[in-house]
PDB file of C-alpha atoms in Angstrom:
ATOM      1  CA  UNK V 165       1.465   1.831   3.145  1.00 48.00           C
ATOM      2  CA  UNK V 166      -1.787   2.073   1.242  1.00 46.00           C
ATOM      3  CA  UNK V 167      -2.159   5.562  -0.708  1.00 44.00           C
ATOM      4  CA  UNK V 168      -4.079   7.708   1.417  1.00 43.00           C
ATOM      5  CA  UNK V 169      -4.975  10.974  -0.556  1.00 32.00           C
ATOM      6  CA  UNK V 170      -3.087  13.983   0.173  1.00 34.00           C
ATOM      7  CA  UNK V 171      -0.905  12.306   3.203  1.00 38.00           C
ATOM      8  CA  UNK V 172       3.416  12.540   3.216  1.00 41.00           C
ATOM      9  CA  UNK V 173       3.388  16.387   0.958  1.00 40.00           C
ATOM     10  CA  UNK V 174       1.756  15.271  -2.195  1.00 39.00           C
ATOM     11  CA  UNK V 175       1.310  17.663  -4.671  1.00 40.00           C
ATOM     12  CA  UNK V 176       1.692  15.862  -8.020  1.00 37.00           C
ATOM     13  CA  UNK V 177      -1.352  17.298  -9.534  1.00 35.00           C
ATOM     14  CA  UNK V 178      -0.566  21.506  -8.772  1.00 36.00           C
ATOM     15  CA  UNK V 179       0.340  23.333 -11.588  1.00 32.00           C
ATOM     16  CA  UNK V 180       3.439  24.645  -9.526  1.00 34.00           C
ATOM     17  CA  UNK V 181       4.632  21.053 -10.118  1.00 37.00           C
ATOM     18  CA  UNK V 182       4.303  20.896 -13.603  1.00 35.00           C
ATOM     19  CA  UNK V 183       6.795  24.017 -13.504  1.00 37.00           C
ATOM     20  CA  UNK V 184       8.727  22.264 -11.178  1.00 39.00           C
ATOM     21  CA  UNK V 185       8.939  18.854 -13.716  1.00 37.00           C
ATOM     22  CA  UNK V 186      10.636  21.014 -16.531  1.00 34.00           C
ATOM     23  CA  UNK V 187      12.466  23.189 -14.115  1.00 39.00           C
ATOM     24  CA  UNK V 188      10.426  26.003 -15.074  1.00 37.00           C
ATOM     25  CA  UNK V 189      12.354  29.164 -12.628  1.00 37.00           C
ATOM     26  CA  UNK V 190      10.133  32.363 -11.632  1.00 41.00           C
ATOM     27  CA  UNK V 191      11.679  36.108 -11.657  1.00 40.00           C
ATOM     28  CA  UNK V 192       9.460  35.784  -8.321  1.00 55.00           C
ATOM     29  CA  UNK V 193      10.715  33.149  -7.259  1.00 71.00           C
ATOM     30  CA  UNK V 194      12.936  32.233  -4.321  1.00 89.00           C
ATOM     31  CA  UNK V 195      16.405  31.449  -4.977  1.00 93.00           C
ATOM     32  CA  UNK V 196      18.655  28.322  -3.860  1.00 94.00           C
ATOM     33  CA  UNK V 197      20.775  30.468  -2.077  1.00 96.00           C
ATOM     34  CA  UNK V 198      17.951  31.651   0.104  1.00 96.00           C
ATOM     35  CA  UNK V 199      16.546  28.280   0.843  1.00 97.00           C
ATOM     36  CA  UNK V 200      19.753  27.455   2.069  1.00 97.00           C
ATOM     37  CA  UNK V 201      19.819  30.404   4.249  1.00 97.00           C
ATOM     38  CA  UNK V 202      16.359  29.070   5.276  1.00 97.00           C
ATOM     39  CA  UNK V 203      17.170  25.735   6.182  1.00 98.00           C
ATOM     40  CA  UNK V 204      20.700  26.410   8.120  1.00 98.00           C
ATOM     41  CA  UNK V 205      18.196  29.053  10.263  1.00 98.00           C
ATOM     42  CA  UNK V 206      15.665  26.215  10.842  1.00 98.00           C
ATOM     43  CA  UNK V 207      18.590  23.751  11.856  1.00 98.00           C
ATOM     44  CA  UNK V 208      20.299  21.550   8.937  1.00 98.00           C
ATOM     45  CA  UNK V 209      23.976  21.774   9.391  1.00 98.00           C
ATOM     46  CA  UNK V 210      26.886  19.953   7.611  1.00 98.00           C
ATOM     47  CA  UNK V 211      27.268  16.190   7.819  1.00 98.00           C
ATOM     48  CA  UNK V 212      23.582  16.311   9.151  1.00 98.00           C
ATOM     49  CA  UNK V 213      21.430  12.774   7.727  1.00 98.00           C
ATOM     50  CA  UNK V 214      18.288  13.677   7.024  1.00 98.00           C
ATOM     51  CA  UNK V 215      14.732  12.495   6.035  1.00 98.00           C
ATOM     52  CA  UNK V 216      13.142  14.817   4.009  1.00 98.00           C
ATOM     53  CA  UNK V 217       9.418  15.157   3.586  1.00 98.00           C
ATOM     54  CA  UNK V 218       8.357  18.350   0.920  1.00 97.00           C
ATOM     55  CA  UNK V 219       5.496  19.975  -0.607  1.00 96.00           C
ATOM     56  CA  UNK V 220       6.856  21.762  -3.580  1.00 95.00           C
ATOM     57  CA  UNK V 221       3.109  23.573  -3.920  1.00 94.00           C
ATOM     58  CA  UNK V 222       4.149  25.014  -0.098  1.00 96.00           C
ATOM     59  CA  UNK V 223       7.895  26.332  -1.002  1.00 96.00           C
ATOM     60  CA  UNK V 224       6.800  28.151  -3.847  1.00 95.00           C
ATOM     61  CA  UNK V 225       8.540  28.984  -7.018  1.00 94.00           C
ATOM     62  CA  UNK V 226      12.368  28.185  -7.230  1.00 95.00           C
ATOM     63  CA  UNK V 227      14.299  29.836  -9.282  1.00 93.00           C
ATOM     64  CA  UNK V 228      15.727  26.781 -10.925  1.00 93.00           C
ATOM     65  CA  UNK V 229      12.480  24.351  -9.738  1.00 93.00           C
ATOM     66  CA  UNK V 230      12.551  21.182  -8.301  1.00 95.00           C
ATOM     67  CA  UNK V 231      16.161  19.832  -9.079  1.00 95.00           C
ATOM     68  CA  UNK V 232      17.433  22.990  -7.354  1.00 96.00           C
ATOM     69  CA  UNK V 233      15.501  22.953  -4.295  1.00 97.00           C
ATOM     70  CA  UNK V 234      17.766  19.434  -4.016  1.00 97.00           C
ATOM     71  CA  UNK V 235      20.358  20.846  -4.770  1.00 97.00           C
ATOM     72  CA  UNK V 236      20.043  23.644  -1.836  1.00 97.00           C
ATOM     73  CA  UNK V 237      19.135  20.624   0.315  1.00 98.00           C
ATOM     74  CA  UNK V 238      21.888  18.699  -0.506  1.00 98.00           C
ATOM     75  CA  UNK V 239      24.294  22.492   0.065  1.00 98.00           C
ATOM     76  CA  UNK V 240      22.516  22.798   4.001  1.00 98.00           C
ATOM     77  CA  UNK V 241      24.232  19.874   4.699  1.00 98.00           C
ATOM     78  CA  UNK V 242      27.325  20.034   2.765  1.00 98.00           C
ATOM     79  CA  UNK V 243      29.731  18.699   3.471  1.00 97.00           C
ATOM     80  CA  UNK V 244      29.382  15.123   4.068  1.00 98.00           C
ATOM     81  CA  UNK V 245      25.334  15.452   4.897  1.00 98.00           C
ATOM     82  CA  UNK V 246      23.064  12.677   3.430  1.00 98.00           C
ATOM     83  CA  UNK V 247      19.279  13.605   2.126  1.00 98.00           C
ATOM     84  CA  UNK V 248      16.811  10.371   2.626  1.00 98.00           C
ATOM     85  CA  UNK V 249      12.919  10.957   0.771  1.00 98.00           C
ATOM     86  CA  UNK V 250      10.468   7.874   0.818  1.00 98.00           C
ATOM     87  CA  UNK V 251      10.155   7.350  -2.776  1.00 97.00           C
ATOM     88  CA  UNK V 252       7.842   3.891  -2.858  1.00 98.00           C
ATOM     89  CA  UNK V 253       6.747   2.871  -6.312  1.00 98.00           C
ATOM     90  CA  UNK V 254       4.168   4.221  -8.597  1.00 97.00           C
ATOM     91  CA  UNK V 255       3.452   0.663  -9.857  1.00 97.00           C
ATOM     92  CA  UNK V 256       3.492  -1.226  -6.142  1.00 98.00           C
ATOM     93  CA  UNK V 257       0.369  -3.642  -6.010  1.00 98.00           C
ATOM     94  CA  UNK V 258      -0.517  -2.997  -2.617  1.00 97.00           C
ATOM     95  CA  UNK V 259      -3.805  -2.102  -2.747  1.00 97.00           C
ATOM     96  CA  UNK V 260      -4.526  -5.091  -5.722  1.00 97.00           C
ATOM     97  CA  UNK V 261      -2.889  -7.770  -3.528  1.00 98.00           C
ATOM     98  CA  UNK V 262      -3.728  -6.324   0.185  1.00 98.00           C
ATOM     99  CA  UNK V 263      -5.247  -9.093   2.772  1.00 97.00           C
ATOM    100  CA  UNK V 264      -5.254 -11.891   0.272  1.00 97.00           C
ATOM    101  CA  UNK V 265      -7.078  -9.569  -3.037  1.00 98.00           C
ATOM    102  CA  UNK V 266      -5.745 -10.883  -6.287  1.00 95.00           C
ATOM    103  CA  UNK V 267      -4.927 -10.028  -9.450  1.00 97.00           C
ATOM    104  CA  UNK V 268      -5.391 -11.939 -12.839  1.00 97.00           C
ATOM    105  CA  UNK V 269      -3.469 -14.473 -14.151  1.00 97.00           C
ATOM    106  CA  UNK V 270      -2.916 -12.034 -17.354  1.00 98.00           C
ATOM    107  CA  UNK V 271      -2.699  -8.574 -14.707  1.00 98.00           C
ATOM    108  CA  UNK V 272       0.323 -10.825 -13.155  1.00 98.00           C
ATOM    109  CA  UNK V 273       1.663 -11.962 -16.210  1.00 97.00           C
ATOM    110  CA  UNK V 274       1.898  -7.964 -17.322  1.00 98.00           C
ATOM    111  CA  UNK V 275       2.804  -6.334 -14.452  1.00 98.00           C
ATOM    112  CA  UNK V 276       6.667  -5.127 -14.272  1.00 98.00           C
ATOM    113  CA  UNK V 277       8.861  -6.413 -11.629  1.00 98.00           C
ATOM    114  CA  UNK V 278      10.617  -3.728  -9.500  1.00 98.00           C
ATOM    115  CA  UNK V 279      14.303  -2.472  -9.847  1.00 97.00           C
ATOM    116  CA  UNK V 280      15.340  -0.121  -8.182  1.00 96.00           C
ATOM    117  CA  UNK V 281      17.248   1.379 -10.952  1.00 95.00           C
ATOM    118  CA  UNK V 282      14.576   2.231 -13.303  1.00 95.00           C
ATOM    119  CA  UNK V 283      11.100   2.122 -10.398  1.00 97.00           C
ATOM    120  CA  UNK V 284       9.190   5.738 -10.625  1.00 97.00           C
ATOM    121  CA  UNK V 285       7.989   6.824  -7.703  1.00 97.00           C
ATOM    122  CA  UNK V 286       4.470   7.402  -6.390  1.00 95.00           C
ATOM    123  CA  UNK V 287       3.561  10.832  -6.940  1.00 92.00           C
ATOM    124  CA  UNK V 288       1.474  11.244  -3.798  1.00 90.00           C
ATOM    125  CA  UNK V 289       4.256  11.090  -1.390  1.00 90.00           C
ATOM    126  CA  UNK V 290       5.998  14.376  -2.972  1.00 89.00           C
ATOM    127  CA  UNK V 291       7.738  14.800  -6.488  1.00 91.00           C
ATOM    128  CA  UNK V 292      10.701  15.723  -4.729  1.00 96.00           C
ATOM    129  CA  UNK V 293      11.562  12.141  -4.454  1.00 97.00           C
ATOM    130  CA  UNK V 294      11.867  11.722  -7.879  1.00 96.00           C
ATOM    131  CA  UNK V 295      14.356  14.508  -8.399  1.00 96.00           C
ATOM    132  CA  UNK V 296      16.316  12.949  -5.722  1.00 97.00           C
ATOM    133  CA  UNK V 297      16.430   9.532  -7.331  1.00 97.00           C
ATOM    134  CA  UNK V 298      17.566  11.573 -10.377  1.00 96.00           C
ATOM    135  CA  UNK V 299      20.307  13.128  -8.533  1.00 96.00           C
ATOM    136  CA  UNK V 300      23.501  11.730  -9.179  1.00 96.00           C
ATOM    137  CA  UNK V 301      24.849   8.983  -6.684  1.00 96.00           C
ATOM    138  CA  UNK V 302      21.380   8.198  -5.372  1.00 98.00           C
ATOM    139  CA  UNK V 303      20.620   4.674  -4.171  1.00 98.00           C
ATOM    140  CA  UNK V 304      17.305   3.330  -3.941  1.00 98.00           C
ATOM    141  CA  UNK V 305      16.457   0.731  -1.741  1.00 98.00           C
ATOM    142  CA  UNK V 306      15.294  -2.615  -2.809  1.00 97.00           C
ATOM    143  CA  UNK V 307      11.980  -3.046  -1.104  1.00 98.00           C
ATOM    144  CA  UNK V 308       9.139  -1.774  -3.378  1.00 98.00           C
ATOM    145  CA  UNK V 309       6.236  -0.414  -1.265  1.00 97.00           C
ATOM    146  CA  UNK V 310       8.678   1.040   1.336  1.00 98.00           C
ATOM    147  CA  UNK V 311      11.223   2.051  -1.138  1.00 98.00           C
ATOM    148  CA  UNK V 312      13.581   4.873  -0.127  1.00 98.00           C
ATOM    149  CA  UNK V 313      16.279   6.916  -1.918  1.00 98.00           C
ATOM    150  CA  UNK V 314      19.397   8.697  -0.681  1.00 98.00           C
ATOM    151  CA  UNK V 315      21.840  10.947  -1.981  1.00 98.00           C
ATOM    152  CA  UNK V 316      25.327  11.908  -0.190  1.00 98.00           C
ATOM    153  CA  UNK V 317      27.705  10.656   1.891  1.00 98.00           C
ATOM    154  CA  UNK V 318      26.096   8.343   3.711  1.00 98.00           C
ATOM    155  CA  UNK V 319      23.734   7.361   1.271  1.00 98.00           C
ATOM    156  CA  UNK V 320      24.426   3.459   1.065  1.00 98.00           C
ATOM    157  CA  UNK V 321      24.859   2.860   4.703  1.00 98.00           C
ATOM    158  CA  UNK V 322      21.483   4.253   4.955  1.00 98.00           C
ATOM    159  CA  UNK V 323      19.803   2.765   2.432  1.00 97.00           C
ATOM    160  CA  UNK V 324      21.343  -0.853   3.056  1.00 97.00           C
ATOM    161  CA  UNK V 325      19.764  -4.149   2.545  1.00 96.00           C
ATOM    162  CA  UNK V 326      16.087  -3.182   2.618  1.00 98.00           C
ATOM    163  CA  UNK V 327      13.789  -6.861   2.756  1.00 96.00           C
ATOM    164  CA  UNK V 328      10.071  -7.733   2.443  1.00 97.00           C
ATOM    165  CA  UNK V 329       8.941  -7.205   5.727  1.00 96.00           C
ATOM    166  CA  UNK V 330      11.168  -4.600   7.007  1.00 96.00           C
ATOM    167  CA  UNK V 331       9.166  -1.362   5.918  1.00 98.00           C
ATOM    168  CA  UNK V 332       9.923   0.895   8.356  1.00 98.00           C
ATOM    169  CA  UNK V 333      11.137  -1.497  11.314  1.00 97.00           C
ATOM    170  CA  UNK V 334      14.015  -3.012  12.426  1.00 97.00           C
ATOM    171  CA  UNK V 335      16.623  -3.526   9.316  1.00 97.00           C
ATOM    172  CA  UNK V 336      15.025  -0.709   7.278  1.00 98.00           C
ATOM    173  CA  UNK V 337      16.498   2.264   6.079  1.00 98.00           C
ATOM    174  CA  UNK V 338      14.099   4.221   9.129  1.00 98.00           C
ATOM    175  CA  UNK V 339      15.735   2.353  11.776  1.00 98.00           C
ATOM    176  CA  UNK V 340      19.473   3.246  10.371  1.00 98.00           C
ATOM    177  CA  UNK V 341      18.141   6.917  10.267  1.00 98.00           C
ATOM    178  CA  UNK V 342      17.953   6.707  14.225  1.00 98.00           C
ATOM    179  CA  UNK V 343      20.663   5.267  14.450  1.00 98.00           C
ATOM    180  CA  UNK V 344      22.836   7.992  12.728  1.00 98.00           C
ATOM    181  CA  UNK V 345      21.116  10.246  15.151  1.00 98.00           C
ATOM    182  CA  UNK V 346      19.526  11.638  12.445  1.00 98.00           C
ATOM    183  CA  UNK V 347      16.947  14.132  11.625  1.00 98.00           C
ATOM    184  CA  UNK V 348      13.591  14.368   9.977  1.00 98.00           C
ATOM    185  CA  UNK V 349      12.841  18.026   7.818  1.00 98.00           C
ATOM    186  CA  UNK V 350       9.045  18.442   7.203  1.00 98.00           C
ATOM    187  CA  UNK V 351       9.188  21.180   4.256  1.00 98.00           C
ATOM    188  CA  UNK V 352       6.347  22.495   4.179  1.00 97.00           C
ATOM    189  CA  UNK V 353       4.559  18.658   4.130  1.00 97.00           C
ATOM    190  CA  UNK V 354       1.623  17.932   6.650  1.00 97.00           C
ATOM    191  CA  UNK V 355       1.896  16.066  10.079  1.00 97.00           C
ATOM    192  CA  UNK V 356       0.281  12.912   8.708  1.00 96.00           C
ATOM    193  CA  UNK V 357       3.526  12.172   7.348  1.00 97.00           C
ATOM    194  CA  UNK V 358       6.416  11.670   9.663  1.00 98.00           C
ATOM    195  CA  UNK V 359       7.519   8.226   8.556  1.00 98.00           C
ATOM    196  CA  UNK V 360       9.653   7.433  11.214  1.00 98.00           C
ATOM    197  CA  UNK V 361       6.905   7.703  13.549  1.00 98.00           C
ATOM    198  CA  UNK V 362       6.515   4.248  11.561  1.00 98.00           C
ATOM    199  CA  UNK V 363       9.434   2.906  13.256  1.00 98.00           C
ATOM    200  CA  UNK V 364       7.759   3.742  17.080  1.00 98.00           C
ATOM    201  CA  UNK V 365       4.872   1.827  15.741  1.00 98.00           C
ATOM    202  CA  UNK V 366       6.810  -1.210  14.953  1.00 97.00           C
ATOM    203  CA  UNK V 367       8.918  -1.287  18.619  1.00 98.00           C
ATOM    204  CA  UNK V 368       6.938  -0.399  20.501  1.00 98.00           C
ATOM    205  CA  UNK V 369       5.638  -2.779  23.221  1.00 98.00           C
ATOM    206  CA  UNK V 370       1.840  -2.729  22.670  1.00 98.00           C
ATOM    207  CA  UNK V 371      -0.735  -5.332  22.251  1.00 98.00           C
ATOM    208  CA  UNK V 372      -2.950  -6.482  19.171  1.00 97.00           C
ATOM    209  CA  UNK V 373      -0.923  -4.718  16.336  1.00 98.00           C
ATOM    210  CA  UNK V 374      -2.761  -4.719  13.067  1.00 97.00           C
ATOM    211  CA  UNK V 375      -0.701  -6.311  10.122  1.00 97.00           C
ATOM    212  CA  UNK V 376      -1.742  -7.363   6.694  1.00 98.00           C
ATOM    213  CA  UNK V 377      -0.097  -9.096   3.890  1.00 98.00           C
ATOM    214  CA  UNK V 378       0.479  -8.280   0.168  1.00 98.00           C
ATOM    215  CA  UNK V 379       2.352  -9.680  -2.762  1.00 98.00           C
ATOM    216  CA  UNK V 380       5.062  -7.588  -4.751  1.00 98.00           C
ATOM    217  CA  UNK V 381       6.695  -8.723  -8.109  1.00 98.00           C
ATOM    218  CA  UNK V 382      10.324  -8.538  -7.789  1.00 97.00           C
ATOM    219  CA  UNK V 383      13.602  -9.506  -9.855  1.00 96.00           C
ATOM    220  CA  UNK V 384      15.135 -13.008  -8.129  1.00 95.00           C
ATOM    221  CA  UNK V 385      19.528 -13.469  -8.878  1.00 93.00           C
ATOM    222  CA  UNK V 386      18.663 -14.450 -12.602  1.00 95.00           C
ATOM    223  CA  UNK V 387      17.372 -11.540 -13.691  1.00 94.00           C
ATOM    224  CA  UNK V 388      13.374 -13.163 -13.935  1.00 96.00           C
ATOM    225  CA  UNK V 389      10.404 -11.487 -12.401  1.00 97.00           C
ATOM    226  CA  UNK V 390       8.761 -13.877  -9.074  1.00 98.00           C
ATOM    227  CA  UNK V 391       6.038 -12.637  -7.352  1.00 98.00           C
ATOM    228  CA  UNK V 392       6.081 -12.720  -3.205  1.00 98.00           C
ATOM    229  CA  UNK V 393       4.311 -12.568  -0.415  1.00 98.00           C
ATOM    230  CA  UNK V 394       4.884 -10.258   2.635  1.00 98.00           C
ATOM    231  CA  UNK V 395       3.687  -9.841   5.909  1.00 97.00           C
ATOM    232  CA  UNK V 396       4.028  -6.222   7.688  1.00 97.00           C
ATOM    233  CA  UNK V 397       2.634  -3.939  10.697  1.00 97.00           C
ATOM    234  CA  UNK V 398      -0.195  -1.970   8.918  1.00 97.00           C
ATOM    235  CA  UNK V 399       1.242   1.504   8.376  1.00 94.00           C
ATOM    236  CA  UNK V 400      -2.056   2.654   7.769  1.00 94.00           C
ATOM    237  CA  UNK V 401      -4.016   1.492  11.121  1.00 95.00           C
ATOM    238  CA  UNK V 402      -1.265   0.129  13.828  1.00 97.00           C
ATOM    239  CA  UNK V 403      -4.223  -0.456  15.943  1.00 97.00           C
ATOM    240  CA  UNK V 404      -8.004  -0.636  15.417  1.00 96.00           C
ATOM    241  CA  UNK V 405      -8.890   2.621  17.365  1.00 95.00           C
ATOM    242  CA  UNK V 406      -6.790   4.034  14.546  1.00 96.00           C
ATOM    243  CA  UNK V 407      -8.746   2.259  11.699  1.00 93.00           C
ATOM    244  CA  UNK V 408     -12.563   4.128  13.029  1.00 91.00           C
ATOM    245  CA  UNK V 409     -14.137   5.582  10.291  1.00 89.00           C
ATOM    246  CA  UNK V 410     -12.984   9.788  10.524  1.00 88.00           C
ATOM    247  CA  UNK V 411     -10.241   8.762  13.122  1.00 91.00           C
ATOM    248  CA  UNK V 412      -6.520  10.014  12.813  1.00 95.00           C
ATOM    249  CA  UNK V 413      -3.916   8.017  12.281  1.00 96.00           C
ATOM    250  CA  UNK V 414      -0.897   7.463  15.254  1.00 97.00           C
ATOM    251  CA  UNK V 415       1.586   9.301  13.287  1.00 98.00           C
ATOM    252  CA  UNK V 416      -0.689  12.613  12.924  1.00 98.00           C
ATOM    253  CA  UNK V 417      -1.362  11.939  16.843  1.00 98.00           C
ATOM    254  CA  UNK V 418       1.722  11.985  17.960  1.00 98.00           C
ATOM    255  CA  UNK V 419       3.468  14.297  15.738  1.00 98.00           C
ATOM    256  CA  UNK V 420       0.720  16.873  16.385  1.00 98.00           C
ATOM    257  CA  UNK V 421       1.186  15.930  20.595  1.00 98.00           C
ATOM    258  CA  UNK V 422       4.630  16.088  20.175  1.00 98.00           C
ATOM    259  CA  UNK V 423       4.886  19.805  18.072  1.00 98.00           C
ATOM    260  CA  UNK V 424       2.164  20.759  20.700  1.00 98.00           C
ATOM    261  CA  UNK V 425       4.750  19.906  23.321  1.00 98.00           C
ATOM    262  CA  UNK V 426       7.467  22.715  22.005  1.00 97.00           C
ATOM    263  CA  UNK V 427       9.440  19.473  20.294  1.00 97.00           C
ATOM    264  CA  UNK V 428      11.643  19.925  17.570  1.00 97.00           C
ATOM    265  CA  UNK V 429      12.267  23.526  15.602  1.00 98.00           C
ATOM    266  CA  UNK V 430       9.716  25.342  13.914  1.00 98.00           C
ATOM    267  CA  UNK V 431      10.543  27.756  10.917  1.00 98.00           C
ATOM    268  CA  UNK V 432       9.663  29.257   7.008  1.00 97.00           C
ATOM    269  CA  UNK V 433      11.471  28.079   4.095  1.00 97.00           C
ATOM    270  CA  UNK V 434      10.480  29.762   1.006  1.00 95.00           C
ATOM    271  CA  UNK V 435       6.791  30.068   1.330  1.00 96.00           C
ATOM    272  CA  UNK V 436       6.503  26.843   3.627  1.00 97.00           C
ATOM    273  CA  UNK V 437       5.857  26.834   7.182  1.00 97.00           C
ATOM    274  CA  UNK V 438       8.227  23.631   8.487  1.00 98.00           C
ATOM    275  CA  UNK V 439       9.612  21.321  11.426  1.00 98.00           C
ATOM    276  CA  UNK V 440      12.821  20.086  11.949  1.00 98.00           C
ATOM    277  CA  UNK V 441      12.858  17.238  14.143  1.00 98.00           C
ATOM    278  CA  UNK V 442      15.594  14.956  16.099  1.00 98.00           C
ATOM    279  CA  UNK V 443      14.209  11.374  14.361  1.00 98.00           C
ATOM    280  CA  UNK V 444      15.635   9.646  17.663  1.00 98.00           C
ATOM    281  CA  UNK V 445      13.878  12.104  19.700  1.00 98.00           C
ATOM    282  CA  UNK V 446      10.586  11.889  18.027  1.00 98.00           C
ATOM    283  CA  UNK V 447      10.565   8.046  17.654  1.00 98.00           C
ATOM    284  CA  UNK V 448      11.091   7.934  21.375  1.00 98.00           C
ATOM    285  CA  UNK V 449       8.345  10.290  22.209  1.00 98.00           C
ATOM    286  CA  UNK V 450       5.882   8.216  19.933  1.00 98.00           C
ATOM    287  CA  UNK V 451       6.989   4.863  21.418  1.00 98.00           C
ATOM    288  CA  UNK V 452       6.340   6.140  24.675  1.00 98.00           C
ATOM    289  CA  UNK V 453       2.958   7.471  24.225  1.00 98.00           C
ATOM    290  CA  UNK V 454       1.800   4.145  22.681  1.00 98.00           C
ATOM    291  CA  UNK V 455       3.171   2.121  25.534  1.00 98.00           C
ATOM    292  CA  UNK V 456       1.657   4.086  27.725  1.00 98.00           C
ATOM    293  CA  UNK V 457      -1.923   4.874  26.036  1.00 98.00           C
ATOM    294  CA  UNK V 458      -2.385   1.096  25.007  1.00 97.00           C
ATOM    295  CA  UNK V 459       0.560  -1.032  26.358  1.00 92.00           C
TER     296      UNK V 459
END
């Protein structure tokens, strides 16, 4: 969960997101309509739950920008579909807190407690996510660092009760994903960041699992901000062949193994080359290749 530069589609600092923050449209543009035509090719179809993962840089300019590259989401799945993006928190004191760091006594004092309401998102894991938090009925789930937000029919069953140490195991939002037999759309966003692959790190049956620990300031029934601990599986480095200076992370391994393999569906939307992936199908394939490379 620590921010690893340029990892899960960020593109925060392009100037094709600035145009996409005031909704800036292009007369060159692509259109909603033929985004949608794009996606249904690659796969979505109505009542489909899906993950989303986007580089708005990759698409290219929307007529309409960021809100209606949602909204032509949201219409590939129509009706009854359900979009999921990994929103986190632009404020989450992961790295300040991580493996027993600390902050000040005045840096606690000042730092804002997280609700899910009103949380921005961290800009490195796609601005898309905060377009979908802005979309009406989104819910946003209550853990900070691992914070995810859904919009459509489905949307609170997914997101459900999200706890301190559930990231992306069992009881988190990734783990309902599978569940729903759900899939996971990688628009035009890199390899390194299929997050359910997260959830195959987590289950599967493999020895010496990194974790680490970190502190998050949260709201408690009264309303007051209390600051606690956590203890997860490191996202980052599930194991310490992963951790090597230069090395790849699982997730990039296996979701490069497993596109390698003729997995999932391959496909352009816009100007973004993308994969559309069963999330069961892919956390299976992960989980086995970790049992049997280092079970």
């Amino acid at each position: 969960m620590a921010r690893k530069a340029g990892t899960n589609g960020g593109d925060a600092r392009s100037d094709r997101v600035a145009d996409a923050m005031s909704g800036a449209a292009s007369s060159e543009g692509t259109t909603p309509a033929t985004l949608v035509r794009d996606l249904r090719a690659l796969g979505l179809a109505a009542g489909d739950v899906v993950m989303v993962h986007a580089s708005l840089k990759a698409i290219g300019p929307v007529a309409g920008g960021a809100a209606a590259v949602v909204a032509a989401l949201l219409d590939s799945v129509a009706p009854g579909g359900t979009l999921m993006g990994y929103a986190s928190w632009e404020r989450s004191p992961y790295e300040e807190t991580l493996n027993g760091a600390t902050l000040s006594a005045a840096e606690r004092e000042a730092w804002p407690a997280f609700d899910p309401a009103t949380a921005g998102v961290w800009p490195g894991f796609g601005l898309l996510n905060a377009f979908l938090c802005a979309a009406p009925g989104a819910v946003r789930s209550a853990h900070p660092d691992a914070s995810m937000v859904a919009v459509g029919a489905r949307a609170g069953e997914l997101i459900g009760e999200h706890r301190l140490g559930q990231a992306f195991g069992p009881g988190s939002p990734v783990e309902r994903l599978v569940a729903m037999g759900g899939k996971v759309l990688m628009l035009g966003a890199p390899l390194d960041a299929v997050t359910v692959l997260h959830y195959a790190e987590a289950i599967a049956a493999i020895p010496g699992k990194r974790r680490v620990t970190y502190e998050m300031p949260m709201l408690d029934a009264t309303g007051a901000k209390v600051w606690r601990l956590t203890e997860e599986f490191d996202s980052n480095h599930i194991l310490d062949c992963f951790a090597a200076e230069g090395a790849m992370d699982a997730v990039e391994t296996i979701a490069r193994l497993y596109v390698g393999d003729g997995r999932g569906r391959s496909g352009q939307v816009g100007l973004a080359a993308c994969h559309l992936f069963d999330a069961g199908d892919i956390v299976a394939y992960g989980k086995a290749w970790l049992e049997r490379n280092f079970g």
